[in-house]
Amino acid sequence: MNELNELLAYFQGRNLPDTEFVISRWARTCNLRQCVQLALINARNGNKTSTKTLRLIREKLELMK
């Protein structure tokens, strides 16, 4: 399974909050759910930056478990 499919499977059906979220030291969003939705759309269209954003969000969420 390629990385994009893994990310799609990870975020599919996941209930994310509409709150601020720090993605990394240099990136943050004021609405996590909307950020993920837009990144998923753009990643499906081949945007590598959106794929990286999804990867960073997934890693941060897994650390918070």
XYZ file of C-alpha atoms in Angstrom:
65
model
C 0.000 0.000 0.000
C 1.456 3.389 -0.894
C 1.699 6.290 1.506
C -1.320 8.166 0.141
C -3.568 5.123 0.554
C -2.307 4.656 4.116
C -3.084 8.294 4.914
C -6.540 8.078 3.326
C -7.289 4.970 5.386
C -5.989 6.616 8.577
C -8.119 9.761 8.251
C -11.240 8.099 6.801
C -14.047 8.356 9.331
C -11.791 9.950 11.957
C -13.629 12.537 14.046
C -11.337 15.560 14.227
C -12.063 18.754 16.170
C -12.611 22.222 14.690
C -9.888 23.612 16.933
C -6.382 24.980 16.627
C -3.674 22.376 16.111
C 0.098 22.753 16.018
C 1.378 20.586 13.177
C 5.064 21.368 13.699
C 7.328 24.145 14.924
C 6.713 26.050 11.693
C 3.117 25.072 10.853
C -0.228 25.312 12.601
C -3.907 25.464 11.688
C -6.845 27.130 13.387
C -9.225 24.349 12.230
C -7.794 20.816 12.195
C -10.806 19.151 10.571
C -10.921 21.637 7.686
C -7.153 21.453 7.216
C -7.277 17.657 6.903
C -10.245 17.780 4.511
C -8.451 20.219 2.202
C -5.168 18.320 2.423
C -6.936 15.064 1.512
C -8.511 16.658 -1.570
C -5.202 18.140 -2.695
C -3.221 14.975 -1.934
C -5.618 12.938 -4.102
C -4.841 15.413 -6.890
C -1.121 14.744 -6.525
C -0.050 17.625 -4.277
C 3.086 16.441 -2.440
C 2.946 19.239 0.158
C -0.543 18.123 1.215
C 0.693 14.549 1.539
C 3.524 15.757 3.779
C 1.064 17.816 5.863
C -1.156 14.766 6.368
C 1.871 12.697 7.365
C 2.943 15.297 9.937
C -0.584 15.541 11.375
C -0.851 11.755 11.640
C 2.518 11.520 13.407
C 1.535 14.244 15.873
C -1.875 12.652 16.575
C -0.228 9.268 17.201
C 2.176 10.873 19.692
C -0.795 12.354 21.556
C -2.445 8.952 22.129
